[in-house]
């Protein structure tokens, strides 16, 4: 049967394991949509292209597969760029497929609908961009696209197809051969094991690249008797384990633990400022003697290290495990001391942080095993500094790295679609909600078990406090909040408003719910 390029592209996505597409159709992508009926792909319609890409992000983080978004040429793609940049900052695999104007018009400045001077060049400043400019290019370009998604450090990838190429006849796609995972270099593994075996006191730094390596991480940590410090994107690993330190390396207590180590093992972490020095104080412990594991050779080269292992965290840990000498020192005691000191440190940073953390813990306790997807809001900041989630990969947000406001609703919807039936909490401030309020209607359309918890302090409280601390007159920080009960009704969502107390929030979350709902926390 003859297929158009657009139809064959959709079939090629299906053959590579894609199950869901988030997108808003337009005249430049109609041929892609011709391929969707009967393809077996689920299509979810967001309310904005940024929301589509945020949904792809949340879907990818939870499923482990690339999230896919369809957007139109020009404004559709530029709307998605913010979410693509967030995905790049957090190493999230995302494929954004767009149209582009007809081939002969590109770069000509003809004033066509949705025209950009050079769409692909604009995107290449952020991530790889590929083009299909003839039907015979479909198969090799798809292979390149998925190689970029599946090898090295994950991140966003863009694919564009000119409008005059999409309807051309194309051959059905071939079933691709699965790529074999790259094994770590045995020599590097042996060197890493020797360094760790001769250390009296090891500390492990686990980043987002380790979030699917819980079993191997626990085995190595116990073998080395090593406390495990979790960055934001690794939270949920080793929940409640005596060696777990779910505290930011930006805290003095965590830094003291790291400084006292004879050797640091860094797993899947870029050692970025928003995790390791969010207050820009400098004086981080010297890590030049660390053993560093990362998928990306460029990332490995960015910091001094005694040994570098280019590998996925799970593969590296499993290769290391049989070479490590068991020891039993005082790792659990060191971890307990660091946990207690880090939690106590929160009150010195901001007097409200202990309460904000207690509210986050109330969410975890009310819905055990839920995914908590955060936006940039004060309880999320507190949780990023210290919080032990109860599910690997179950705590993530946009308040580190790129820091995009409005991330939460879309990402929570994508996460819920990736994990059918699992409770999802979107924790967002009243200010951040207004960046992407319309996406809540998508949760209603899809009948997803997402609870939108809105921390309502009637403005941008965190920025207002930063202005005050800097002796700058507070300006622009009091956008009027939505009338949330009326807004929830407009979205056909059940609504509850509670005082900012853990017991009140636990009771509201524990109430039976069969679909999406909105809970307001009156934070004052």
Coordinates of C-alpha atoms in Angstrom, one line a residue:
X1 CA 0.0 0.0 0.0
X2 CA 1.3 3.5 -0.9
X3 CA 2.0 5.7 2.0
X4 CA 2.8 9.4 2.2
X5 CA 6.0 10.6 3.9
X6 CA 3.8 11.8 6.8
X7 CA 2.1 8.4 7.1
X8 CA 5.4 6.5 6.8
X9 CA 7.0 8.7 9.4
X10 CA 4.2 7.9 11.9
X11 CA 4.6 4.2 11.1
X12 CA 8.3 4.5 11.7
X13 CA 7.6 6.0 15.1
X14 CA 5.4 3.1 15.9
X15 CA 8.0 0.5 14.8
X16 CA 10.5 2.1 17.2
X17 CA 8.3 1.7 20.2
X18 CA 6.5 5.1 20.3
X19 CA 3.0 4.7 21.9
X20 CA 1.9 8.3 22.6
X21 CA 2.1 11.6 20.7
X22 CA 1.3 14.9 22.3
X23 CA 0.4 17.5 19.6
X24 CA -1.7 20.3 18.2
X25 CA -2.5 19.9 14.5
X26 CA -2.1 22.6 12.0
X27 CA -2.1 23.1 8.2
X28 CA 1.6 22.4 8.1
X29 CA 1.3 19.0 9.8
X30 CA -1.9 17.5 8.4
X31 CA -0.1 14.7 6.6
X32 CA 1.3 13.5 10.0
X33 CA -2.2 13.4 11.2
X34 CA -3.3 11.3 8.2
X35 CA -1.0 8.6 9.6
X36 CA -2.4 8.5 13.1
X37 CA -5.8 6.8 12.7
X38 CA -5.2 3.1 12.7
X39 CA -1.6 3.5 13.7
X40 CA -2.1 2.3 17.3
X41 CA -0.6 5.6 18.6
X42 CA -2.5 7.5 21.2
X43 CA -2.8 11.2 20.5
X44 CA -3.2 13.7 23.3
X45 CA -4.2 17.3 22.5
X46 CA -2.6 19.9 24.8
X47 CA -3.7 23.5 24.9
X48 CA -0.4 25.0 23.9
X49 CA 2.7 23.6 22.2
X50 CA 4.8 24.3 25.3
X51 CA 2.4 22.1 27.1
X52 CA 2.8 19.4 24.5
X53 CA 6.6 19.3 25.0
X54 CA 6.2 19.5 28.8
X55 CA 3.9 16.5 28.5
X56 CA 6.5 14.7 26.4
X57 CA 9.1 15.5 29.1
X58 CA 7.0 14.0 32.0
X59 CA 6.1 11.0 29.9
X60 CA 9.8 10.3 29.1
X61 CA 10.9 10.7 32.7
X62 CA 8.4 8.1 33.9
X63 CA 8.3 5.7 31.0
X64 CA 12.0 5.7 30.1
X65 CA 11.1 6.1 26.5
X66 CA 11.4 9.3 24.4
X67 CA 8.5 11.6 24.7
X68 CA 7.2 12.7 21.2
X69 CA 5.5 16.0 20.3
X70 CA 4.0 17.1 17.0
X71 CA 4.0 20.9 16.5
X72 CA 3.5 23.2 13.6
X73 CA 6.1 25.2 11.7
X74 CA 7.2 28.5 13.2
X75 CA 5.2 29.5 16.3
X76 CA 4.5 25.9 17.2
X77 CA 8.1 25.1 17.4
X78 CA 9.2 28.3 19.1
X79 CA 6.5 27.7 21.7
X80 CA 8.0 24.3 22.3
X81 CA 11.6 25.6 22.7
X82 CA 11.3 26.4 26.4
X83 CA 10.2 22.9 27.2
X84 CA 13.0 21.5 24.9
X85 CA 15.5 23.5 26.9
X86 CA 14.2 22.2 30.2
X87 CA 14.6 18.6 28.8
X88 CA 18.1 19.4 27.7
X89 CA 19.0 20.7 31.2
X90 CA 17.6 17.5 32.8
X91 CA 18.8 15.0 30.2
X92 CA 15.3 14.0 29.2
X93 CA 14.9 12.2 25.8
X94 CA 12.3 14.1 23.7
X95 CA 11.5 14.1 20.0
X96 CA 9.8 17.2 18.6
X97 CA 8.6 16.8 15.0
X98 CA 7.5 19.9 13.1
X99 CA 6.7 20.9 9.6
X100 CA 8.6 23.6 7.7
X101 CA 7.7 25.5 4.7
X102 CA 8.2 24.1 1.2
X103 CA 11.7 23.5 0.1
X104 CA 12.0 26.2 -2.6
X105 CA 10.9 28.9 -0.1
X106 CA 13.4 28.2 2.6
X107 CA 15.6 31.2 3.4
X108 CA 13.9 33.3 0.7
X109 CA 12.0 35.6 3.0
X110 CA 8.7 35.3 1.0
X111 CA 6.4 36.1 3.9
X112 CA 4.9 32.7 4.0
X113 CA 2.6 31.6 6.9
X114 CA 4.7 30.6 9.9
X115 CA 8.0 31.5 8.1
X116 CA 11.3 31.7 10.0
X117 CA 14.6 32.7 8.4
X118 CA 16.2 29.4 9.2
X119 CA 14.1 27.2 11.5
X120 CA 16.6 24.3 11.7
X121 CA 19.5 26.7 12.5
X122 CA 17.6 28.2 15.3
X123 CA 17.0 24.8 16.9
X124 CA 20.6 23.6 16.4
X125 CA 21.7 26.2 18.9
X126 CA 19.8 24.0 21.5
X127 CA 19.9 20.5 20.2
X128 CA 20.3 18.3 17.1
X129 CA 18.0 19.0 14.2
X130 CA 17.4 16.7 11.3
X131 CA 15.5 17.2 8.0
X132 CA 13.7 14.9 5.6
X133 CA 13.9 16.7 2.3
X134 CA 13.1 13.7 0.0
X135 CA 11.1 10.4 0.5
X136 CA 14.2 8.2 0.3
X137 CA 15.7 10.1 3.3
X138 CA 13.0 9.0 5.7
X139 CA 14.5 5.7 6.8
X140 CA 18.1 6.9 7.2
X141 CA 17.1 10.1 8.9
X142 CA 14.8 8.2 11.4
X143 CA 17.8 6.0 12.2
X144 CA 19.9 9.1 12.9
X145 CA 17.2 10.6 15.0
X146 CA 16.8 7.6 17.2
X147 CA 20.5 7.1 17.5
X148 CA 20.7 10.6 18.8
X149 CA 18.0 9.8 21.3
X150 CA 19.4 6.5 22.4
X151 CA 23.1 7.1 22.6
X152 CA 25.1 9.4 24.9
X153 CA 23.5 11.9 27.1
X154 CA 19.7 12.0 26.5
X155 CA 18.0 15.2 25.5
X156 CA 15.7 16.8 23.0
X157 CA 16.0 16.1 19.2
X158 CA 14.2 18.0 16.5
X159 CA 12.9 16.6 13.1
X160 CA 11.4 18.8 10.4
X161 CA 9.7 17.9 7.2
X162 CA 8.8 20.4 4.5
X163 CA 5.2 20.7 3.6
X164 CA 5.8 19.7 0.0
X165 CA 7.7 16.6 1.1
X166 CA 5.1 15.3 3.6
X167 CA 2.5 14.2 0.9
X168 CA 5.0 12.5 -1.4
X169 CA 4.8 8.7 -1.8
X170 CA 7.2 6.8 0.5
X171 CA 8.1 3.2 1.1
X172 CA 6.8 1.6 4.3
X173 CA 9.4 1.8 7.1
X174 CA 11.6 -1.2 7.9
X175 CA 11.6 -2.7 11.4
X176 CA 14.8 -1.4 13.0
X177 CA 17.3 -3.7 14.6
X178 CA 17.7 -2.9 18.4
X179 CA 21.1 -1.3 19.2
X180 CA 23.2 -3.2 21.7
X181 CA 23.9 -1.2 24.9
X182 CA 27.5 0.0 25.2
X183 CA 29.4 -1.9 27.9
X184 CA 31.8 0.0 30.1
X185 CA 35.5 -0.3 29.3
X186 CA 36.9 -3.2 31.5
X187 CA 40.2 -1.3 32.1
X188 CA 38.3 1.8 33.4
X189 CA 36.1 -0.5 35.6
X190 CA 39.2 -2.2 37.1
X191 CA 40.9 1.2 37.7
X192 CA 37.7 2.5 39.4
X193 CA 37.4 -0.6 41.6
X194 CA 41.0 -0.3 42.7
X195 CA 40.6 3.3 43.7
X196 CA 37.4 2.6 45.7
X197 CA 38.9 -0.5 47.4
X198 CA 41.8 1.5 48.8
X199 CA 39.6 4.2 50.2
X200 CA 38.6 4.1 53.8
X201 CA 35.5 6.3 53.5
X202 CA 33.6 6.5 50.3
X203 CA 30.6 8.8 49.5
X204 CA 28.4 8.3 46.4
X205 CA 26.9 11.2 44.6
X206 CA 23.8 10.0 42.6
X207 CA 22.2 12.2 39.9
X208 CA 19.3 11.8 37.5
X209 CA 21.4 9.4 35.4
X210 CA 21.2 6.9 38.2
X211 CA 17.4 7.0 38.8
X212 CA 16.8 3.6 37.1
X213 CA 19.7 2.0 38.9
X214 CA 18.3 1.5 42.4
X215 CA 19.1 -2.2 42.9
X216 CA 22.7 -2.0 41.6
X217 CA 23.2 1.3 43.6
X218 CA 22.0 -0.3 46.8
X219 CA 24.3 -3.3 46.3
X220 CA 27.3 -1.1 45.6
X221 CA 26.5 1.3 48.5
X222 CA 26.2 -1.6 50.9
X223 CA 29.3 -3.3 49.7
X224 CA 31.3 0.0 50.1
X225 CA 29.4 1.0 53.3
X226 CA 29.0 4.4 51.4
X227 CA 26.5 7.1 52.2
X228 CA 24.5 8.0 49.0
X229 CA 23.8 11.7 48.4
X230 CA 20.9 12.2 46.1
X231 CA 20.5 15.2 43.8
X232 CA 17.0 16.4 43.0
X233 CA 16.5 14.1 40.0
X234 CA 17.7 11.1 41.9
X235 CA 15.2 11.4 44.8
X236 CA 13.2 8.3 45.6
X237 CA 16.2 6.0 45.3
X238 CA 17.0 4.0 48.5
X239 CA 14.0 5.5 50.3
X240 CA 14.4 5.1 54.0
X241 CA 17.7 3.2 53.6
X242 CA 20.3 3.9 56.4
X243 CA 22.9 5.0 53.8
X244 CA 20.5 7.4 52.0
X245 CA 21.2 11.1 52.3
X246 CA 18.3 12.8 50.4
X247 CA 19.8 16.3 50.8
X248 CA 21.2 18.9 48.4
X249 CA 24.9 19.1 48.0
X250 CA 24.4 22.9 48.3
X251 CA 23.8 22.4 52.1
X252 CA 26.7 22.7 54.5
X253 CA 25.9 19.4 56.2
X254 CA 26.0 17.5 52.9
X255 CA 29.2 19.2 51.9
X256 CA 30.8 18.2 55.2
X257 CA 29.9 14.6 54.5
X258 CA 31.5 14.8 51.0
X259 CA 34.6 16.6 52.3
X260 CA 35.3 13.9 54.8
X261 CA 35.3 11.2 52.2
X262 CA 38.6 9.6 51.0
X263 CA 37.0 8.9 47.6
X264 CA 33.8 10.1 45.8
X265 CA 31.9 8.0 43.3
X266 CA 29.8 10.3 41.1
X267 CA 27.0 8.6 39.1
X268 CA 25.1 10.2 36.3
X269 CA 25.4 13.8 37.7
X270 CA 26.5 16.8 35.8
X271 CA 27.7 18.5 39.0
X272 CA 25.7 21.6 38.0
X273 CA 25.3 24.7 40.1
X274 CA 21.6 24.4 40.8
X275 CA 22.3 21.0 42.5
X276 CA 25.7 21.6 44.0
X277 CA 25.9 25.4 44.7
X278 CA 22.5 26.9 44.4
X279 CA 23.4 29.8 46.7
X280 CA 26.6 30.5 44.6
X281 CA 28.9 30.4 47.7
X282 CA 31.7 28.5 46.1
X283 CA 34.1 26.5 48.4
X284 CA 32.7 23.1 47.3
X285 CA 34.8 20.2 48.4
X286 CA 37.6 19.2 45.9
X287 CA 36.3 16.4 43.7
X288 CA 39.3 16.0 41.5
X289 CA 40.1 12.6 43.0
X290 CA 36.6 11.2 42.2
X291 CA 35.6 8.2 40.2
X292 CA 33.1 9.5 37.7
X293 CA 30.5 7.6 35.7
X294 CA 28.5 9.2 32.9
X295 CA 27.1 8.3 29.5
X296 CA 28.4 11.4 27.9
X297 CA 32.1 11.8 27.1
X298 CA 31.8 15.5 26.9
X299 CA 30.3 15.6 30.4
X300 CA 33.1 13.4 31.7
X301 CA 35.7 15.8 30.3
X302 CA 34.3 18.9 32.0
X303 CA 35.7 18.1 35.5
X304 CA 38.9 16.7 36.8
X305 CA 38.7 13.1 38.0
X306 CA 41.0 10.3 39.0
X307 CA 39.1 7.9 36.9
X308 CA 36.3 8.2 34.3
X309 CA 33.9 5.4 33.2
X310 CA 31.8 6.1 30.2
X311 CA 28.7 4.1 30.8
X312 CA 25.1 3.9 31.9
X313 CA 25.0 3.9 35.7
X314 CA 23.4 0.5 36.0
X315 CA 25.9 -1.1 33.6
X316 CA 28.9 0.5 35.4
X317 CA 27.6 -0.4 38.9
X318 CA 27.0 -4.1 37.9
X319 CA 30.5 -4.2 36.4
X320 CA 32.0 -2.7 39.5
X321 CA 30.1 -4.9 42.1
X322 CA 32.1 -8.2 41.8
X323 CA 35.4 -6.2 42.0
X324 CA 34.6 -4.3 45.2
X325 CA 35.9 -5.4 48.6
X326 CA 33.2 -5.5 51.2
X327 CA 33.8 -3.3 54.2
X328 CA 31.9 -2.3 57.3
X329 CA 32.8 1.0 58.9
X330 CA 30.4 3.7 60.0
X331 CA 28.7 4.6 56.8
X332 CA 25.2 4.5 58.3
X333 CA 26.2 6.7 61.2
X334 CA 27.8 9.2 58.9
X335 CA 24.7 9.3 56.8
X336 CA 22.4 9.7 59.8
X337 CA 24.5 12.6 61.1
X338 CA 24.3 14.3 57.7
X339 CA 20.6 13.7 57.4
X340 CA 19.8 15.2 60.7
X341 CA 22.1 18.2 60.2
X342 CA 20.8 18.9 56.7
X343 CA 17.2 18.9 57.8
X344 CA 18.0 21.2 60.7
X345 CA 19.9 23.5 58.4
X346 CA 16.6 24.4 56.5
X347 CA 15.3 26.6 59.2
X348 CA 18.5 28.7 59.1
X349 CA 18.0 29.2 55.3
X350 CA 14.3 30.3 55.7
X351 CA 12.1 30.0 58.8
X352 CA 9.2 28.7 56.7
X353 CA 11.1 25.8 55.1
X354 CA 10.5 23.2 57.8
X355 CA 6.8 23.7 57.5
X356 CA 7.0 23.6 53.7
X357 CA 8.9 20.3 53.9
X358 CA 6.3 19.0 56.3
X359 CA 3.6 19.8 53.7
X360 CA 5.5 17.8 51.0
X361 CA 5.9 14.9 53.4
X362 CA 2.1 15.0 54.1
X363 CA 1.5 14.5 50.3
X364 CA 3.8 11.5 50.3
X365 CA 2.2 10.0 53.4
X366 CA -1.3 10.5 52.1
X367 CA -0.7 8.9 48.7
X368 CA 2.1 6.4 49.1
X369 CA 4.0 5.6 45.9
X370 CA 2.6 8.6 44.0
X371 CA 4.5 10.6 41.5
X372 CA 5.0 14.2 42.7
X373 CA 5.7 16.5 39.8
X374 CA 6.7 20.0 40.8
X375 CA 6.8 23.5 39.3
X376 CA 8.8 26.3 40.7
X377 CA 7.2 27.0 44.0
X378 CA 8.3 27.3 47.6
X379 CA 7.5 23.8 48.9
X380 CA 9.3 22.4 45.9
X381 CA 12.4 24.4 46.7
X382 CA 12.3 23.1 50.3
X383 CA 11.9 19.5 49.0
X384 CA 14.8 19.9 46.6
X385 CA 17.0 20.8 49.5
X386 CA 15.9 17.9 51.7
X387 CA 13.2 15.3 51.0
X388 CA 13.1 11.5 50.9
X389 CA 10.5 10.3 48.4
X390 CA 9.2 6.8 48.5
X391 CA 9.4 5.9 44.8
X392 CA 12.5 5.9 42.4
X393 CA 12.0 8.6 39.9
X394 CA 8.8 9.8 41.7
X395 CA 10.0 13.3 42.6
X396 CA 11.0 15.7 39.8
X397 CA 10.4 19.3 38.9
X398 CA 11.6 22.3 36.9
X399 CA 13.0 24.2 39.8
X400 CA 16.6 23.1 39.0
X401 CA 18.6 23.5 35.8
X402 CA 16.6 25.5 33.3
X403 CA 13.9 26.4 35.8
X404 CA 10.9 26.9 33.6
X405 CA 7.7 28.1 35.3
X406 CA 4.5 26.4 34.1
X407 CA 6.2 23.0 33.8
X408 CA 4.2 21.2 36.3
X409 CA 0.7 20.6 34.8
X410 CA 2.0 19.3 31.4
X411 CA 4.7 17.2 32.9
X412 CA 2.2 15.7 35.4
X413 CA -0.2 14.8 32.6
X414 CA 2.6 13.1 30.6
X415 CA 3.7 11.3 33.7
X416 CA 0.2 10.0 34.4
X417 CA -0.2 8.8 30.8
X418 CA 3.1 6.9 31.2
X419 CA 2.0 5.2 34.4
X420 CA -1.7 4.4 34.0
X421 CA -3.7 4.4 37.2
X422 CA -0.8 5.6 39.4
X423 CA -1.7 8.7 41.5
X424 CA 0.1 11.8 40.4
X425 CA 0.4 15.1 42.3
X426 CA 1.2 18.3 40.5
X427 CA 2.6 20.7 43.1
X428 CA 2.5 24.3 41.7
X429 CA 2.2 27.8 42.9
X430 CA -0.6 30.2 42.0
X431 CA 1.7 32.2 39.9
X432 CA 3.2 29.3 38.0
X433 CA -0.3 27.9 37.5
X434 CA -1.2 30.9 35.3
X435 CA 1.6 30.1 33.0
X436 CA -0.2 26.9 31.9
X437 CA -3.6 26.9 33.5
X438 CA -5.3 25.6 30.4
X439 CA -3.5 22.3 30.5
X440 CA -5.7 21.2 33.5
X441 CA -8.5 20.8 31.0
X442 CA -6.4 18.1 29.3
X443 CA -6.4 16.0 32.5
X444 CA -10.1 16.2 32.4
X445 CA -10.3 15.2 28.7
X446 CA -8.1 12.2 29.4
X447 CA -9.7 11.5 32.9
X448 CA -6.3 11.1 34.5
X449 CA -5.8 10.6 38.3
X450 CA -3.8 13.8 38.7
X451 CA -4.3 16.0 41.8
X452 CA -3.3 19.6 41.2
X453 CA -2.1 21.0 44.5
X454 CA -1.9 24.8 44.3
X455 CA 0.3 26.6 46.9
X456 CA -1.6 29.9 46.9
X457 CA 0.4 32.7 48.4
X458 CA -1.1 35.3 46.0
X459 CA 2.0 36.1 44.0
X460 CA 5.6 35.4 43.4
X461 CA 6.5 35.1 47.0
X462 CA 10.0 33.6 46.5
X463 CA 11.0 36.5 44.1
X464 CA 9.5 39.1 46.4
X465 CA 11.6 37.8 49.3
X466 CA 14.7 37.8 47.1
X467 CA 14.0 41.4 46.2
X468 CA 13.6 42.4 49.8
X469 CA 16.8 40.6 50.8
X470 CA 18.6 42.5 48.0
X471 CA 17.1 45.9 49.2
X472 CA 15.2 46.2 46.0
X473 CA 11.6 47.6 46.1
X474 CA 9.2 44.7 45.5
X475 CA 7.8 45.2 42.1
X476 CA 5.8 43.0 39.8
X477 CA 5.4 40.2 42.3
X478 CA 1.7 40.3 43.1
X479 CA -0.2 39.1 40.0
X480 CA -3.8 38.5 41.2
X481 CA -4.4 34.8 41.6
X482 CA -7.2 32.9 39.9
X483 CA -10.4 32.4 41.9
X484 CA -9.5 28.7 42.2
X485 CA -13.0 27.4 43.0
X486 CA -14.5 29.0 39.9
X487 CA -11.5 28.0 37.9
X488 CA -11.8 24.4 39.0
X489 CA -15.5 24.4 38.1
X490 CA -14.6 25.8 34.6
X491 CA -12.3 22.8 34.2
X492 CA -14.9 20.4 35.6
X493 CA -12.6 19.5 38.5
X494 CA -13.6 18.7 42.1
X495 CA -12.3 21.4 44.3
X496 CA -11.1 21.5 47.9
X497 CA -9.5 24.4 49.8
X498 CA -7.5 23.8 52.9
X499 CA -5.4 25.7 55.4
X500 CA -1.6 25.2 55.3
X501 CA -1.5 22.4 57.7
X502 CA -0.2 18.9 57.1
X503 CA -3.2 17.2 58.7
X504 CA -5.6 19.2 56.6
X505 CA -3.7 18.4 53.4
X506 CA -3.5 14.7 54.2
X507 CA -7.2 14.5 54.8
X508 CA -8.0 16.3 51.5
X509 CA -5.6 14.0 49.5
X510 CA -7.0 10.8 51.2
X511 CA -10.5 11.6 50.1
X512 CA -11.6 9.2 47.3
X513 CA -11.1 10.5 43.7
X514 CA -11.6 8.8 40.4
X515 CA -10.1 11.4 38.1
X516 CA -8.4 14.8 38.2
X517 CA -9.1 17.3 41.0
X518 CA -7.7 20.6 42.4
X519 CA -6.7 21.2 46.0
X520 CA -5.8 24.7 47.1
X521 CA -3.5 25.3 50.0
X522 CA -4.2 28.7 51.5
X523 CA -0.5 29.6 52.1
X524 CA -1.3 33.3 52.9

